[in-house]
């Protein structure tokens, strides 16, 4: 393909391509981070539950917490796909500039959710030790893990505000 053909293709279809890529990137990165975070807590929890099966419920609560970032990425992707009309089957004509704006708007969720889910998983995994040694202090571990959530929520808010304010 010649450069002129490629540039013409990007000019004509680049807007929707970059917007859809942004939606996918947000869901992909957040989902990967959540999977890793949830997996970390699961690995640590299995040892404790093997020794004391009654602690399964408490460990499960800590394991679920890093999964929220995956939902934030999914929500962000759905909002982008809805705004560009892909979900209704009426894809709006987007300029390259608009497509790049959607891609840029997905970046806070993509990177912060990935990183915070892994950090939250590590924090929640450390909270499993609290359950093992001092079960009555279970909520201390939950609070530590939930503190990381603050930054995940802030990134979601920033991305959503950016997405809904992109002029179409």
Short mmCIF file of C-alpha atoms in Angstrom, two decimals:
data_model
loop_
_atom_site.label_atom_id
_atom_site.label_comp_id
_atom_site.label_asym_id
_atom_site.label_seq_id
_atom_site.Cartn_x
_atom_site.Cartn_y
_atom_site.Cartn_z
CA UNK A 1 0.00 0.00 0.00
CA UNK A 2 1.35 3.41 -0.90
CA UNK A 3 1.69 6.12 1.73
CA UNK A 4 -0.87 8.30 0.02
CA UNK A 5 -3.40 5.46 0.09
CA UNK A 6 -2.59 4.74 3.73
CA UNK A 7 -2.92 8.39 4.74
CA UNK A 8 -6.19 8.63 2.83
CA UNK A 9 -7.45 5.54 4.65
CA UNK A 10 -6.48 7.01 8.03
CA UNK A 11 -8.08 10.34 7.16
CA UNK A 12 -11.33 8.63 6.15
CA UNK A 13 -11.57 5.86 8.77
CA UNK A 14 -9.08 6.91 11.46
CA UNK A 15 -11.68 8.57 13.69
CA UNK A 16 -13.75 5.45 14.34
CA UNK A 17 -10.65 3.24 14.39
CA UNK A 18 -8.93 5.29 17.11
CA UNK A 19 -12.16 5.63 19.13
CA UNK A 20 -12.79 1.88 19.05
CA UNK A 21 -9.14 1.23 19.85
CA UNK A 22 -9.47 3.55 22.87
CA UNK A 23 -12.52 1.66 24.10
CA UNK A 24 -10.79 -1.68 23.68
CA UNK A 25 -7.60 -0.42 25.28
CA UNK A 26 -9.46 0.81 28.38
CA UNK A 27 -11.25 -2.51 28.83
CA UNK A 28 -8.15 -4.58 28.03
CA UNK A 29 -5.74 -2.82 30.39
CA UNK A 30 -8.20 -2.55 33.27
CA UNK A 31 -9.22 -6.18 32.82
CA UNK A 32 -5.61 -7.36 32.77
CA UNK A 33 -4.82 -5.44 35.94
CA UNK A 34 -7.89 -6.77 37.71
CA UNK A 35 -7.16 -10.33 36.67
CA UNK A 36 -3.64 -10.04 38.04
CA UNK A 37 -4.80 -8.38 41.27
CA UNK A 38 -7.58 -10.88 41.91
CA UNK A 39 -5.19 -13.71 41.10
CA UNK A 40 -2.59 -12.47 43.58
CA UNK A 41 -5.12 -12.46 46.40
CA UNK A 42 -6.42 -15.87 45.36
CA UNK A 43 -2.93 -17.36 45.48
CA UNK A 44 -2.33 -16.09 48.99
CA UNK A 45 -5.83 -17.03 50.17
CA UNK A 46 -5.58 -20.68 49.19
CA UNK A 47 -2.91 -21.35 51.79
CA UNK A 48 -4.98 -19.85 54.59
CA UNK A 49 -8.24 -21.51 53.52
CA UNK A 50 -6.47 -24.88 53.33
CA UNK A 51 -5.57 -24.52 57.01
CA UNK A 52 -8.82 -22.85 58.13
CA UNK A 53 -11.77 -23.26 55.70
CA UNK A 54 -13.99 -21.05 57.89
CA UNK A 55 -12.03 -18.00 56.70
CA UNK A 56 -13.07 -18.46 53.07
CA UNK A 57 -15.75 -15.74 53.17
CA UNK A 58 -13.40 -13.11 54.52
CA UNK A 59 -10.66 -13.94 52.05
CA UNK A 60 -13.19 -13.84 49.21
CA UNK A 61 -14.17 -10.28 50.13
CA UNK A 62 -10.54 -9.20 49.88
CA UNK A 63 -10.14 -11.09 46.62
CA UNK A 64 -13.09 -9.36 44.96
CA UNK A 65 -11.87 -5.82 45.71
CA UNK A 66 -9.20 -5.60 42.94
CA UNK A 67 -11.80 -6.70 40.41
CA UNK A 68 -13.59 -3.36 40.43
CA UNK A 69 -11.02 -1.78 38.14
CA UNK A 70 -11.98 -4.23 35.42
CA UNK A 71 -15.56 -3.00 35.69
CA UNK A 72 -14.37 0.61 35.42
CA UNK A 73 -12.57 -0.22 32.18
CA UNK A 74 -15.65 -2.02 30.88
CA UNK A 75 -17.89 0.94 31.77
CA UNK A 76 -15.50 3.34 30.04
CA UNK A 77 -15.48 1.18 26.91
CA UNK A 78 -19.28 1.02 26.87
CA UNK A 79 -19.58 4.80 27.22
CA UNK A 80 -17.18 5.35 24.30
CA UNK A 81 -18.93 2.77 22.13
CA UNK A 82 -22.30 4.29 22.98
CA UNK A 83 -21.16 7.85 22.25
CA UNK A 84 -19.84 6.92 18.81
CA UNK A 85 -23.03 5.03 17.98
CA UNK A 86 -21.50 1.58 17.61
CA UNK A 87 -23.86 -0.04 20.14
CA UNK A 88 -26.95 1.26 18.35
CA UNK A 89 -25.65 0.20 14.95
CA UNK A 90 -25.45 3.80 13.74
CA UNK A 91 -21.75 4.57 13.81
CA UNK A 92 -21.31 8.33 13.74
CA UNK A 93 -18.86 9.80 11.27
CA UNK A 94 -15.85 10.83 13.34
CA UNK A 95 -12.95 12.97 12.29
CA UNK A 96 -9.44 11.78 13.00
CA UNK A 97 -9.24 14.48 15.67
CA UNK A 98 -12.38 13.19 17.42
CA UNK A 99 -11.11 9.62 17.30
CA UNK A 100 -7.82 10.68 18.87
CA UNK A 101 -9.75 12.54 21.58
CA UNK A 102 -11.60 9.34 22.47
CA UNK A 103 -8.32 7.46 22.55
CA UNK A 104 -6.79 10.12 24.82
CA UNK A 105 -9.86 10.01 27.08
CA UNK A 106 -9.40 6.27 27.56
CA UNK A 107 -5.81 6.59 28.78
CA UNK A 108 -6.48 7.58 32.43
CA UNK A 109 -8.66 4.51 32.91
CA UNK A 110 -6.36 2.24 30.93
CA UNK A 111 -3.18 3.02 32.83
CA UNK A 112 -4.46 3.90 36.30
CA UNK A 113 -6.85 0.95 36.51
CA UNK A 114 -4.13 -1.46 35.38
CA UNK A 115 -1.65 -0.17 37.94
CA UNK A 116 -4.09 0.31 40.81
CA UNK A 117 -5.64 -3.14 40.40
CA UNK A 118 -2.25 -4.77 40.79
CA UNK A 119 -1.34 -2.53 43.74
CA UNK A 120 -4.71 -3.20 45.30
CA UNK A 121 -4.21 -6.92 44.82
CA UNK A 122 -0.87 -6.75 46.63
CA UNK A 123 -2.44 -4.74 49.45
CA UNK A 124 -5.38 -7.13 49.73
CA UNK A 125 -3.00 -10.10 49.68
CA UNK A 126 -1.17 -8.55 52.62
CA UNK A 127 -4.57 -8.20 54.31
CA UNK A 128 -4.90 -11.99 54.18
CA UNK A 129 -2.12 -12.11 56.76
CA UNK A 130 -4.27 -10.00 59.07
CA UNK A 131 -7.07 -12.56 58.73
CA UNK A 132 -4.63 -15.38 59.47
CA UNK A 133 -3.11 -13.83 62.60
CA UNK A 134 -5.81 -11.49 63.94
CA UNK A 135 -9.18 -12.30 62.36
CA UNK A 136 -10.95 -9.68 64.47
CA UNK A 137 -8.96 -7.01 62.58
CA UNK A 138 -10.32 -8.15 59.19
CA UNK A 139 -11.78 -4.75 58.33
CA UNK A 140 -8.37 -3.12 58.78
CA UNK A 141 -7.18 -5.15 55.80
CA UNK A 142 -10.27 -4.19 53.83
CA UNK A 143 -9.69 -0.49 54.56
CA UNK A 144 -6.08 -0.70 53.39
CA UNK A 145 -7.17 -2.32 50.14
CA UNK A 146 -10.03 0.10 49.56
CA UNK A 147 -7.71 3.11 49.96
CA UNK A 148 -6.11 2.20 46.63
CA UNK A 149 -9.58 2.36 45.06
CA UNK A 150 -9.61 6.14 45.48
CA UNK A 151 -7.24 6.61 42.57
CA UNK A 152 -9.09 4.14 40.40
CA UNK A 153 -12.32 6.10 40.94
CA UNK A 154 -10.58 9.40 40.20
CA UNK A 155 -9.24 8.04 36.91
CA UNK A 156 -12.73 6.79 36.00
CA UNK A 157 -14.22 10.21 36.71
CA UNK A 158 -11.55 11.96 34.61
CA UNK A 159 -12.04 9.60 31.67
CA UNK A 160 -15.84 9.83 31.79
CA UNK A 161 -15.76 13.64 31.98
CA UNK A 162 -13.42 13.73 29.00
CA UNK A 163 -15.54 11.27 26.99
CA UNK A 164 -18.89 12.96 27.54
CA UNK A 165 -17.45 16.37 26.65
CA UNK A 166 -15.99 15.40 23.28
CA UNK A 167 -18.03 17.32 20.70
CA UNK A 168 -19.59 15.16 18.00
#
